[in-house]
Amino acid sequence: MNIKNHYHDVIIIGAGLAGTRAAIEVASIADVAVITKVFPTRSHSTTAQGGVAASLNNNKAKGEDSWELHMFDTVKGSDYLGDQNAIEYMCKEAPPTVIELEHMGVPFSRMPDGKIAQRDFGGHSRPRIAYAADRTGHVMLHTLYEQSIKENVHYYSEFVVTQLIIDNNVCKGVVAYDLRKRNVHVFSAKSVLIATGGGGRIYKVTSNAHESTGDGFGLIYKSGLPLQDMEFPQFHPTGLYPLGILITEGVRGEGGFLLNGKGERFMEKYAPEFKDLAPRDLTSRAIYTEIMEGRGVGPKKDHVLLQIHHIGKKAILEKLPEIYQFTITYAGVDCTKEPIPVMPTMHYYMGGIPTNYEDGLVIADDKGNTVKGLYAAGEAACESVHGGNRLGANSLVDTVVFGRKAGKHMYKYIQQVDKPELKGDEGKQTVEMITNLTNSTGQELVSKLRENLQDIMWQKCSVFRDEKTLKEGLSALKELQKRYENVRLIDKASTFNMEMKEAIELGNMLEYAEATLASAIYRKESRGAHSRVDYPKRDDQNFLKHTLVFRVQGATPRIATRDVSITRYKPQERRY
């Protein structure tokens, strides 16, 4: 197997919004390459529907807006686990960042006076969500991709990164596998940014694309670096039943509401003020409670309904055209005439790679030390602006604000360091892995192990969890990890071997699933999306802190903690 060597000043893993925005920022002075598993505009960012949060103050239907209100809503939404210094930075930067996107060419929807239109979203006290119908992520990513081409950013599509090259706490590059030509490539670089998105594919029901396999989580965890707050996967309340495809919160922002099997608008019981625009953690728990208490819909009473047809076909086709098509294509439901069947779906990781919000550097330990030259941004990163529960539309602003921030710091950093020297054997480990997978005569199949993993996570670490089920899940996961050592490939193709790609992805998925379960066992309280039946109350005295989880070969993961930044708002009870 051939090993090819490359040098670029900057390597970015992942071509979604965070990676592409960072590439644009640094490309004016650097040779920048983006490594991506798919063609760039197929990255998962393109599926973001509802909008991007920013206190532009264009829609004053509920009064004046400000970055302070945006910050408070985000801190409250995070169940006070979000780092307030990072949240303040994001909320201050959000309005100029959206205007910058507009100037780059993003075609936002408009109000009658020509200003950028803004709609309501769950947990936001003001209608501050800028949008482009229900295709906001799609148009943002296409616009940024065009800008990156103008800046001569080089893309390596259909490549899977298998290894970070870290020597003496300095990141010097990555190793990747070329799916098209079956070669191993060693990339040396002055700096590396991980922008690989989330990892919803470890769950049976998810809104995530097939590529959302937590590759960045796996790369970090296997390198001996920690992951942070992994016990907080977010379950979006309205996934299209039974597939889990996202039905944007914009549906409820435009006037949609939830109904149970009795035809009742049940959210009034759970959130008397915000009702159907309550935050996602609360709304998902409400739906599950309705189902568990026998008020679900359908023969199995295992979902609820989302009604939007009362706003009229014209408004739906203008503001929610993609939802209209989705519901017809995937559920046979015309949402201009009848309600949409929905259920909670795994959607987003609030946790991830611990990242310093001031420069985007990856944090290496519980003392806050960082890895030189290694950055993270987007859903893969955890600057902790979402804490225990992310508010809708804060993910897109997170990607572009902190993608740009990381790009700015890399811009400075690469001018201060020399080209790295590699030892020369960096590709050996990946060559051995590819060879072993190709020649394995084991009895385990990738597809079966992945299905088992998704069942375990859905049943043992879902919206509600407790000590017993979490420990059962971790024990079952350990068995899967052993079985993975005997995996074999049916597909022996030398080019575009998708089973090889899925085998590599599964190796990462088994790792960060372990981190998720171990962190959930450790946190003995209920906060945000982490709802422990056996510890139903929030416990600020013992658990107002971030969880860091470290991989320990052949043993239980090690848990450490980091302090939460509290600058403006003291923790209080969340009421909606």
Coordinates of C-alpha atoms in Angstrom, one line a residue:
M1 CA 0.0 0.0 0.0
N2 CA 1.4 3.4 -1.0
I3 CA 2.0 6.2 1.5
K4 CA 1.9 9.7 0.1
N5 CA 3.2 12.7 1.9
H6 CA 1.9 16.3 1.8
Y7 CA 2.6 19.6 3.5
H8 CA 0.0 22.4 4.1
D9 CA 0.3 25.3 6.5
V10 CA -3.2 24.5 7.8
I11 CA -5.2 21.2 7.8
I12 CA -8.9 21.4 8.5
I13 CA -10.8 18.1 9.1
G14 CA -14.4 18.6 8.0
A15 CA -16.0 20.8 5.4
G16 CA -19.1 22.0 7.3
L17 CA -19.8 25.6 8.3
A18 CA -17.1 25.8 11.1
G19 CA -14.4 24.3 9.0
T20 CA -15.1 26.3 5.9
R21 CA -15.5 29.6 7.9
A22 CA -12.1 28.9 9.5
A23 CA -10.5 28.1 6.1
I24 CA -11.7 31.4 4.7
E25 CA -10.2 33.4 7.6
V26 CA -6.7 32.0 7.3
A27 CA -6.5 31.4 3.5
S28 CA -5.2 34.9 2.7
I29 CA -1.8 34.1 4.1
A30 CA -1.6 30.3 4.2
D31 CA -1.7 27.2 2.2
V32 CA -5.0 25.7 3.5
A33 CA -6.3 22.2 2.9
V34 CA -9.7 20.7 4.0
I35 CA -10.0 17.0 4.4
T36 CA -13.6 15.7 4.1
K37 CA -15.3 12.4 3.8
V38 CA -17.9 13.7 1.3
F39 CA -18.0 16.5 -1.3
P40 CA -17.9 19.7 0.8
T41 CA -21.5 20.9 0.2
R42 CA -22.8 17.5 1.3
S43 CA -21.6 18.1 4.8
H44 CA -24.2 17.8 7.5
S45 CA -24.4 21.6 8.1
T46 CA -26.4 21.8 4.9
T47 CA -29.3 20.1 6.7
A48 CA -29.8 22.8 9.3
Q49 CA -33.2 24.2 8.6
G50 CA -34.6 26.8 11.0
G51 CA -32.1 29.6 11.2
V52 CA -29.3 31.3 13.0
A53 CA -29.7 33.2 16.3
A54 CA -28.6 36.9 16.5
S55 CA -30.1 39.9 18.3
L56 CA -30.5 42.0 15.2
N57 CA -33.6 43.5 16.7
N58 CA -35.4 43.5 13.3
N59 CA -38.6 41.8 14.7
K60 CA -39.9 43.7 17.8
A61 CA -43.1 41.8 18.2
K62 CA -42.1 40.8 21.8
G63 CA -40.2 44.0 22.5
E64 CA -36.6 45.2 22.0
D65 CA -33.8 42.6 21.8
S66 CA -30.2 42.7 22.9
W67 CA -27.1 40.6 23.2
E68 CA -27.7 40.5 27.0
L69 CA -31.2 39.0 26.5
H70 CA -29.7 36.5 24.1
M71 CA -27.0 35.6 26.6
F72 CA -29.5 35.2 29.5
D73 CA -31.7 33.0 27.4
T74 CA -28.7 30.8 26.4
V75 CA -27.4 30.6 30.0
K76 CA -30.9 29.6 31.3
G77 CA -31.4 27.2 28.4
S78 CA -28.1 25.5 29.2
D79 CA -29.4 24.8 32.7
Y80 CA -26.5 27.0 34.0
L81 CA -23.8 24.6 32.8
G82 CA -22.8 26.8 29.9
D83 CA -19.6 28.9 30.3
Q84 CA -20.8 32.4 30.6
N85 CA -17.6 34.1 29.3
A86 CA -17.9 32.0 26.1
I87 CA -21.7 32.6 25.8
E88 CA -21.2 36.4 26.2
Y89 CA -18.6 36.4 23.4
M90 CA -20.9 34.4 21.1
C91 CA -23.9 36.6 21.7
K92 CA -22.0 39.8 21.2
E93 CA -20.5 38.5 18.0
A94 CA -23.7 37.1 16.6
P95 CA -25.2 40.2 15.0
P96 CA -22.1 41.3 13.1
T97 CA -21.4 37.8 12.0
V98 CA -24.9 37.5 10.5
I99 CA -24.4 40.8 8.7
E100 CA -21.0 39.5 7.5
L101 CA -22.7 36.4 6.1
E102 CA -25.3 38.6 4.3
H103 CA -22.5 40.6 2.7
M104 CA -20.8 37.4 1.6
G105 CA -24.0 36.5 -0.3
V106 CA -26.3 34.4 2.0
P107 CA -29.8 35.0 0.7
F108 CA -31.7 35.5 4.0
S109 CA -35.5 35.8 3.9
R110 CA -36.8 39.4 4.3
M111 CA -39.3 41.4 6.2
P112 CA -41.6 43.8 4.3
D113 CA -39.2 46.7 5.0
G114 CA -36.3 44.7 3.5
K115 CA -34.5 43.8 6.7
I116 CA -33.5 40.3 7.5
A117 CA -36.5 38.3 8.7
Q118 CA -36.5 36.8 12.2
R119 CA -38.7 34.2 13.7
D120 CA -39.5 32.6 17.1
F121 CA -37.6 29.5 18.3
G122 CA -37.8 27.4 21.5
G123 CA -36.4 28.9 24.6
H124 CA -35.7 32.3 23.0
S125 CA -37.6 35.2 24.7
R126 CA -37.5 37.3 21.5
P127 CA -38.0 36.4 17.8
R128 CA -34.2 36.6 17.0
I129 CA -33.8 33.7 14.5
A130 CA -32.5 34.9 11.1
Y131 CA -33.5 32.4 8.4
A132 CA -33.7 31.5 4.7
A133 CA -37.0 29.8 4.5
D134 CA -36.2 26.3 6.0
R135 CA -32.9 25.9 4.2
T136 CA -30.7 28.2 6.2
G137 CA -27.7 25.8 6.7
H138 CA -27.9 24.9 3.0
V139 CA -27.5 28.4 1.7
M140 CA -24.9 29.4 4.4
L141 CA -22.7 26.4 3.5
H142 CA -23.0 26.9 -0.3
T143 CA -22.1 30.6 0.2
L144 CA -19.1 29.9 2.3
Y145 CA -17.9 27.1 0.0
E146 CA -18.0 29.6 -2.9
Q147 CA -16.0 32.1 -0.8
S148 CA -13.4 29.4 0.0
I149 CA -12.9 28.5 -3.6
K150 CA -12.3 32.1 -4.3
E151 CA -9.6 32.0 -1.6
N152 CA -7.9 28.9 -3.3
V153 CA -8.6 26.5 -0.4
H154 CA -7.7 23.0 -1.4
Y155 CA -10.1 20.2 -0.8
Y156 CA -9.4 16.5 -0.3
S157 CA -12.8 14.9 -0.7
E158 CA -13.5 11.2 0.0
F159 CA -10.7 11.0 2.6
V160 CA -11.1 9.5 6.1
V161 CA -8.7 10.9 8.8
T162 CA -7.5 8.0 10.9
Q163 CA -4.9 9.5 13.2
L164 CA -3.7 12.8 14.7
I165 CA 0.1 13.3 14.7
I166 CA 0.8 14.7 18.2
D167 CA 4.4 14.7 19.4
N168 CA 5.4 16.2 22.8
N169 CA 2.1 18.1 23.1
V170 CA 2.5 19.6 19.6
C171 CA 0.1 18.7 16.8
K172 CA 2.1 18.2 13.6
G173 CA -0.5 16.9 11.2
V174 CA -2.8 14.0 10.4
V175 CA -2.9 10.6 8.7
A176 CA -5.8 9.9 6.3
Y177 CA -7.1 7.1 4.0
D178 CA -8.1 7.8 0.4
L179 CA -11.3 6.0 -0.3
R180 CA -10.9 6.4 -4.1
K181 CA -7.4 5.1 -4.6
R182 CA -6.9 3.1 -1.4
N183 CA -3.7 5.0 -0.4
V184 CA -2.6 6.2 3.0
H185 CA -1.7 9.9 3.1
V186 CA 0.5 11.7 5.7
F187 CA -0.3 15.4 6.0
S188 CA 2.2 17.5 8.0
A189 CA 1.0 21.0 9.0
K190 CA 1.7 23.8 11.3
S191 CA -1.8 23.7 12.7
V192 CA -4.8 21.3 12.5
L193 CA -8.5 22.2 13.1
I194 CA -11.0 19.5 14.0
A195 CA -14.4 20.4 12.6
T196 CA -16.0 17.0 12.1
G197 CA -19.4 17.7 13.5
G198 CA -21.4 15.5 15.8
G199 CA -22.0 11.9 16.4
G200 CA -25.7 11.1 16.3
R201 CA -25.2 7.9 14.4
I202 CA -24.6 5.9 17.5
Y203 CA -28.3 6.2 18.2
K204 CA -31.0 4.1 16.5
V205 CA -33.2 7.2 15.8
T206 CA -31.4 10.3 14.8
S207 CA -31.7 13.4 12.6
N208 CA -28.0 13.2 11.7
A209 CA -26.6 12.3 8.3
H210 CA -24.9 9.0 7.8
E211 CA -21.5 10.8 8.0
S212 CA -22.1 12.0 11.5
T213 CA -20.1 9.3 13.2
G214 CA -18.1 11.4 15.7
D215 CA -14.8 11.0 13.9
G216 CA -13.3 13.9 15.8
F217 CA -14.5 12.6 19.1
G218 CA -12.8 9.3 18.3
L219 CA -9.5 10.8 17.2
I220 CA -9.2 12.9 20.4
Y221 CA -10.3 10.1 22.8
K222 CA -7.9 7.5 21.2
S223 CA -5.1 10.1 21.5
G224 CA -5.4 10.1 25.2
L225 CA -7.0 13.5 25.3
P226 CA -10.3 14.2 27.1
L227 CA -13.9 14.7 25.9
Q228 CA -16.1 17.0 27.9
D229 CA -19.8 16.8 28.9
M230 CA -20.5 13.8 26.7
E231 CA -23.5 12.9 28.9
F232 CA -25.5 15.6 27.1
P233 CA -26.6 14.3 23.7
Q234 CA -29.6 16.4 22.7
F235 CA -32.9 14.9 21.7
H236 CA -34.8 17.2 19.3
P237 CA -38.5 16.9 20.2
T238 CA -39.8 16.8 16.6
G239 CA -38.3 14.1 14.5
L240 CA -40.5 12.8 11.7
Y241 CA -42.0 9.5 13.0
P242 CA -40.6 6.9 12.7
L243 CA -37.4 7.8 10.8
G244 CA -36.3 10.7 13.0
I245 CA -35.7 13.2 10.2
L246 CA -35.6 16.7 11.6
I247 CA -38.8 18.8 11.5
T248 CA -37.5 22.2 12.3
E249 CA -38.4 24.2 15.4
G250 CA -39.3 26.8 12.9
V251 CA -42.6 25.0 12.4
R252 CA -43.5 25.8 16.0
G253 CA -41.9 29.2 15.5
E254 CA -44.4 29.9 12.7
G255 CA -47.4 28.9 14.9
G256 CA -47.4 25.1 15.0
F257 CA -48.3 23.2 18.1
L258 CA -48.2 19.7 19.5
L259 CA -51.2 17.4 20.2
N260 CA -51.5 14.1 22.1
G261 CA -53.7 11.2 21.3
K262 CA -56.6 12.9 23.0
G263 CA -56.3 15.9 20.8
E264 CA -55.0 18.0 23.7
R265 CA -52.3 20.8 23.4
F266 CA -50.3 19.2 26.2
M267 CA -47.4 21.6 26.3
E268 CA -49.5 24.1 28.4
K269 CA -49.1 21.6 31.3
Y270 CA -45.3 21.5 31.1
A271 CA -44.5 25.1 30.1
P272 CA -47.4 27.5 30.9
E273 CA -45.7 30.6 29.5
F274 CA -43.6 29.3 26.6
K275 CA -45.9 26.4 25.7
D276 CA -44.8 24.9 22.4
L277 CA -41.8 27.1 22.3
A278 CA -40.3 25.7 25.4
P279 CA -36.6 24.5 25.1
R280 CA -35.8 21.2 23.6
D281 CA -35.0 19.2 26.7
L282 CA -38.2 20.1 28.4
T283 CA -40.3 19.5 25.3
S284 CA -38.8 16.1 24.6
R285 CA -39.4 15.0 28.2
A286 CA -43.0 16.2 27.9
I287 CA -43.6 14.2 24.7
Y288 CA -42.1 11.1 26.3
T289 CA -44.2 11.6 29.4
E290 CA -47.4 11.8 27.3
I291 CA -46.4 8.6 25.5
M292 CA -45.4 6.7 28.7
E293 CA -48.7 7.7 30.3
G294 CA -50.7 6.3 27.4
R295 CA -51.6 9.5 25.6
G296 CA -49.6 8.8 22.5
V297 CA -50.9 8.5 18.9
G298 CA -51.2 5.6 16.5
P299 CA -51.7 1.8 17.1
K300 CA -48.6 1.7 19.4
K301 CA -49.3 5.1 21.0
D302 CA -45.6 5.8 20.5
H303 CA -45.6 9.3 19.0
V304 CA -47.5 12.6 19.0
L305 CA -48.7 15.1 16.3
L306 CA -47.4 18.5 15.2
Q307 CA -50.1 20.7 13.6
I308 CA -49.2 23.5 11.2
H309 CA -51.9 23.4 8.5
H310 CA -53.9 26.1 10.3
I311 CA -51.5 28.8 9.2
G312 CA -52.4 28.1 5.5
K313 CA -50.8 26.5 2.5
K314 CA -49.4 29.8 1.2
A315 CA -47.5 30.5 4.4
I316 CA -46.2 26.9 4.6
L317 CA -45.0 26.9 1.0
E318 CA -43.3 30.2 1.5
K319 CA -41.6 29.7 4.9
L320 CA -41.4 25.9 5.2
P321 CA -41.1 24.5 1.7
E322 CA -38.6 21.8 2.7
I323 CA -40.8 20.5 5.5
Y324 CA -43.7 20.3 3.1
Q325 CA -41.7 18.1 0.8
F326 CA -40.2 16.0 3.6
T327 CA -43.5 15.1 5.1
I328 CA -44.9 14.1 1.7
T329 CA -41.8 12.1 0.7
Y330 CA -41.0 10.3 3.9
A331 CA -44.4 10.0 5.7
G332 CA -47.0 10.4 3.0
V333 CA -48.5 13.3 5.0
D334 CA -49.5 16.6 3.4
C335 CA -48.8 19.0 6.2
T336 CA -51.0 21.7 4.6
K337 CA -54.0 19.5 5.3
E338 CA -53.1 17.2 8.3
P339 CA -50.8 17.1 11.3
I340 CA -47.3 15.6 11.1
P341 CA -46.5 12.5 13.2
V342 CA -43.4 13.3 15.4
M343 CA -41.2 11.8 18.1
P344 CA -37.9 12.8 19.8
T345 CA -34.8 12.1 17.8
M346 CA -31.1 12.3 18.7
H347 CA -30.0 15.5 17.2
Y348 CA -26.9 17.2 18.7
Y349 CA -23.9 16.7 21.1
M350 CA -23.7 19.6 23.5
G351 CA -20.4 18.1 24.8
G352 CA -17.4 17.2 22.7
I353 CA -13.7 18.2 22.4
P354 CA -12.9 20.7 25.2
T355 CA -11.9 23.9 23.6
N356 CA -10.7 27.2 24.8
Y357 CA -13.2 29.8 23.5
E358 CA -10.6 32.6 23.4
D359 CA -8.4 30.9 20.7
G360 CA -10.0 27.6 19.7
L361 CA -7.2 25.5 21.1
V362 CA -8.0 22.0 22.3
I363 CA -7.7 21.5 26.1
A364 CA -5.6 18.6 27.2
D365 CA -6.4 18.2 30.9
D366 CA -8.4 19.4 33.9
K367 CA -5.9 22.2 34.5
G368 CA -6.7 23.9 31.2
N369 CA -3.4 23.2 29.4
T370 CA -3.8 23.1 25.6
V371 CA -2.2 21.2 22.7
K372 CA -0.1 23.5 20.6
G373 CA -1.3 23.8 17.0
L374 CA -4.5 21.7 17.6
Y375 CA -7.9 23.5 17.3
A376 CA -11.5 22.5 17.3
A377 CA -14.8 24.3 16.3
G378 CA -18.4 23.6 15.5
E379 CA -20.4 20.7 17.0
A380 CA -17.2 18.7 17.4
A381 CA -15.9 21.3 19.9
C382 CA -17.2 22.1 23.3
E383 CA -16.5 25.7 24.2
S384 CA -19.5 25.1 26.4
V385 CA -21.8 27.7 24.9
H386 CA -24.6 25.2 25.1
G387 CA -24.0 23.6 28.5
G388 CA -26.6 21.0 29.4
N389 CA -29.1 22.0 26.7
R390 CA -28.7 23.9 23.4
L391 CA -31.2 26.4 22.3
G392 CA -32.3 26.1 18.7
A393 CA -30.4 28.2 16.1
N394 CA -27.5 28.7 18.5
S395 CA -25.6 25.9 16.7
L396 CA -25.3 27.8 13.4
V397 CA -24.1 30.9 15.1
D398 CA -21.6 28.8 17.1
T399 CA -20.1 27.4 13.9
V400 CA -19.4 30.7 12.2
V401 CA -18.4 32.7 15.3
F402 CA -16.0 30.1 16.6
G403 CA -14.9 28.9 13.2
R404 CA -13.8 32.4 12.4
K405 CA -12.2 32.8 15.9
A406 CA -10.1 29.6 15.4
G407 CA -9.1 30.8 11.9
K408 CA -7.9 34.1 13.3
H409 CA -5.8 32.4 15.9
M410 CA -4.3 30.0 13.4
Y411 CA -3.5 33.0 11.2
K412 CA -1.2 34.3 14.0
Y413 CA 0.1 31.0 15.2
I414 CA 1.4 29.7 11.8
Q415 CA 3.5 32.9 11.4
Q416 CA 5.3 32.1 14.7
V417 CA 6.3 28.5 14.2
D418 CA 8.5 26.5 11.8
K419 CA 7.4 23.8 9.4
P420 CA 7.1 20.6 11.6
E421 CA 9.5 17.7 11.3
L422 CA 8.0 14.2 11.2
K423 CA 9.7 11.0 12.2
G424 CA 8.8 9.2 8.9
D425 CA 6.8 6.3 10.2
E426 CA 3.5 8.2 10.9
G427 CA 1.5 6.2 8.3
K428 CA 2.6 2.8 9.5
Q429 CA -0.3 2.4 12.1
T430 CA -3.0 3.2 9.5
V431 CA -1.4 0.9 6.9
E432 CA -1.5 -1.9 9.5
M433 CA -5.2 -1.1 10.4
I434 CA -6.3 -1.1 6.7
T435 CA -4.3 -4.3 6.0
N436 CA -5.8 -6.1 9.0
L437 CA -9.4 -5.1 8.2
T438 CA -8.9 -6.2 4.6
N439 CA -7.4 -9.6 5.5
S440 CA -9.5 -10.4 8.6
T441 CA -11.2 -13.7 8.7
G442 CA -13.3 -12.9 11.8
Q443 CA -17.0 -13.6 12.1
E444 CA -18.3 -10.2 13.1
L445 CA -20.0 -7.9 10.5
V446 CA -19.8 -4.1 10.6
S447 CA -23.5 -3.6 9.9
K448 CA -24.5 -5.9 12.7
L449 CA -22.2 -4.4 15.3
R450 CA -23.4 -0.9 14.4
E451 CA -27.0 -2.0 14.7
N452 CA -26.3 -3.5 18.2
L453 CA -24.6 -0.2 19.2
Q454 CA -27.5 1.9 18.1
D455 CA -30.0 -0.3 20.0
I456 CA -27.9 -0.1 23.2
M457 CA -27.6 3.6 23.1
W458 CA -31.3 4.1 22.3
Q459 CA -32.5 1.8 25.0
K460 CA -29.9 2.6 27.8
C461 CA -29.0 6.2 27.3
S462 CA -32.0 8.0 25.9
V463 CA -34.2 10.9 27.0
F464 CA -34.6 9.3 30.5
R465 CA -31.9 7.2 32.1
D466 CA -30.9 5.7 35.4
E467 CA -27.9 4.0 37.1
K468 CA -29.0 0.5 36.3
T469 CA -29.7 0.9 32.6
L470 CA -26.6 3.0 32.1
K471 CA -24.3 0.4 33.7
E472 CA -26.1 -2.3 31.6
G473 CA -25.4 -0.2 28.5
L474 CA -21.7 0.2 29.4
S475 CA -21.3 -3.5 30.0
A476 CA -23.0 -4.4 26.7
L477 CA -20.8 -1.8 25.0
K478 CA -17.6 -3.5 26.3
E479 CA -18.7 -6.7 24.7
L480 CA -19.2 -4.9 21.4
Q481 CA -15.7 -3.5 21.6
K482 CA -14.3 -7.0 22.0
R483 CA -16.4 -8.3 19.1
Y484 CA -15.1 -5.4 17.0
E485 CA -11.6 -7.0 17.2
N486 CA -13.0 -9.8 15.1
V487 CA -14.7 -7.8 12.4
R488 CA -14.3 -8.8 8.8
L489 CA -15.3 -7.1 5.5
I490 CA -17.5 -8.7 2.9
D491 CA -16.7 -6.0 0.4
K492 CA -13.2 -6.5 -1.0
A493 CA -13.3 -3.6 -3.6
S494 CA -10.1 -1.7 -3.9
T495 CA -11.8 1.6 -4.6
F496 CA -14.7 3.3 -2.9
N497 CA -15.0 0.5 -0.4
M498 CA -17.7 1.9 1.8
E499 CA -17.6 -1.0 4.2
M500 CA -14.0 -0.1 4.9
K501 CA -15.1 3.4 5.7
E502 CA -17.9 2.2 7.9
A503 CA -15.5 -0.1 9.8
I504 CA -13.2 2.8 10.5
E505 CA -16.2 4.9 11.6
L506 CA -17.5 2.1 13.8
G507 CA -14.1 2.1 15.7
N508 CA -14.6 5.7 16.6
M509 CA -18.3 5.3 17.5
L510 CA -17.5 2.5 20.0
E511 CA -15.1 4.8 21.7
Y512 CA -17.2 7.9 22.2
A513 CA -20.2 5.8 23.1
E514 CA -18.1 4.6 26.0
A515 CA -17.3 8.2 26.9
T516 CA -21.0 9.1 26.8
L517 CA -22.1 6.2 29.0
A518 CA -19.3 6.7 31.5
S519 CA -20.0 10.4 31.8
A520 CA -23.8 9.8 32.2
I521 CA -23.1 7.3 35.0
Y522 CA -20.9 9.8 36.8
R523 CA -23.3 12.7 36.8
K524 CA -25.8 11.8 39.5
E525 CA -28.3 14.6 39.0
S526 CA -30.8 15.8 36.3
R527 CA -29.7 18.8 34.3
G528 CA -30.7 19.9 30.8
A529 CA -30.8 16.9 28.5
H530 CA -29.3 14.6 31.1
S531 CA -32.5 13.4 32.9
R532 CA -31.8 10.8 35.6
V533 CA -34.9 9.1 36.9
D534 CA -33.0 8.1 40.0
Y535 CA -31.7 11.6 40.6
P536 CA -34.5 13.8 39.4
K537 CA -33.2 17.1 40.8
R538 CA -30.4 19.4 39.7
D539 CA -27.6 19.3 42.2
D540 CA -25.5 22.5 42.0
Q541 CA -23.6 21.8 45.1
N542 CA -22.0 18.6 43.7
F543 CA -22.4 18.8 39.9
L544 CA -22.2 22.4 38.8
K545 CA -19.0 21.5 36.9
H546 CA -17.9 20.1 33.5
T547 CA -17.2 16.4 33.1
L548 CA -13.9 15.4 31.5
V549 CA -13.6 11.7 30.5
F550 CA -10.3 10.1 29.5
R551 CA -9.9 6.7 27.8
V552 CA -8.1 4.0 29.8
Q553 CA -7.0 1.0 27.8
G554 CA -8.7 -2.1 29.0
A555 CA -10.3 -0.4 32.0
T556 CA -13.1 2.0 33.0
P557 CA -12.7 5.5 31.7
R558 CA -11.2 8.1 34.1
I559 CA -13.4 11.0 35.1
A560 CA -12.1 14.5 36.0
T561 CA -13.9 17.8 36.2
R562 CA -13.5 21.5 35.2
D563 CA -15.1 24.6 36.8
V564 CA -18.0 26.3 35.0
S565 CA -17.5 30.0 34.2
I566 CA -20.2 32.1 36.0
T567 CA -19.8 35.8 35.4
R568 CA -23.3 37.5 35.2
Y569 CA -26.1 35.1 36.1
K570 CA -26.2 33.0 39.2
P571 CA -27.9 29.6 38.8
Q572 CA -31.7 29.6 39.6
E573 CA -34.6 27.4 38.9
R574 CA -35.6 27.2 35.2
R575 CA -39.2 28.1 34.5
Y576 CA -40.9 28.4 31.1

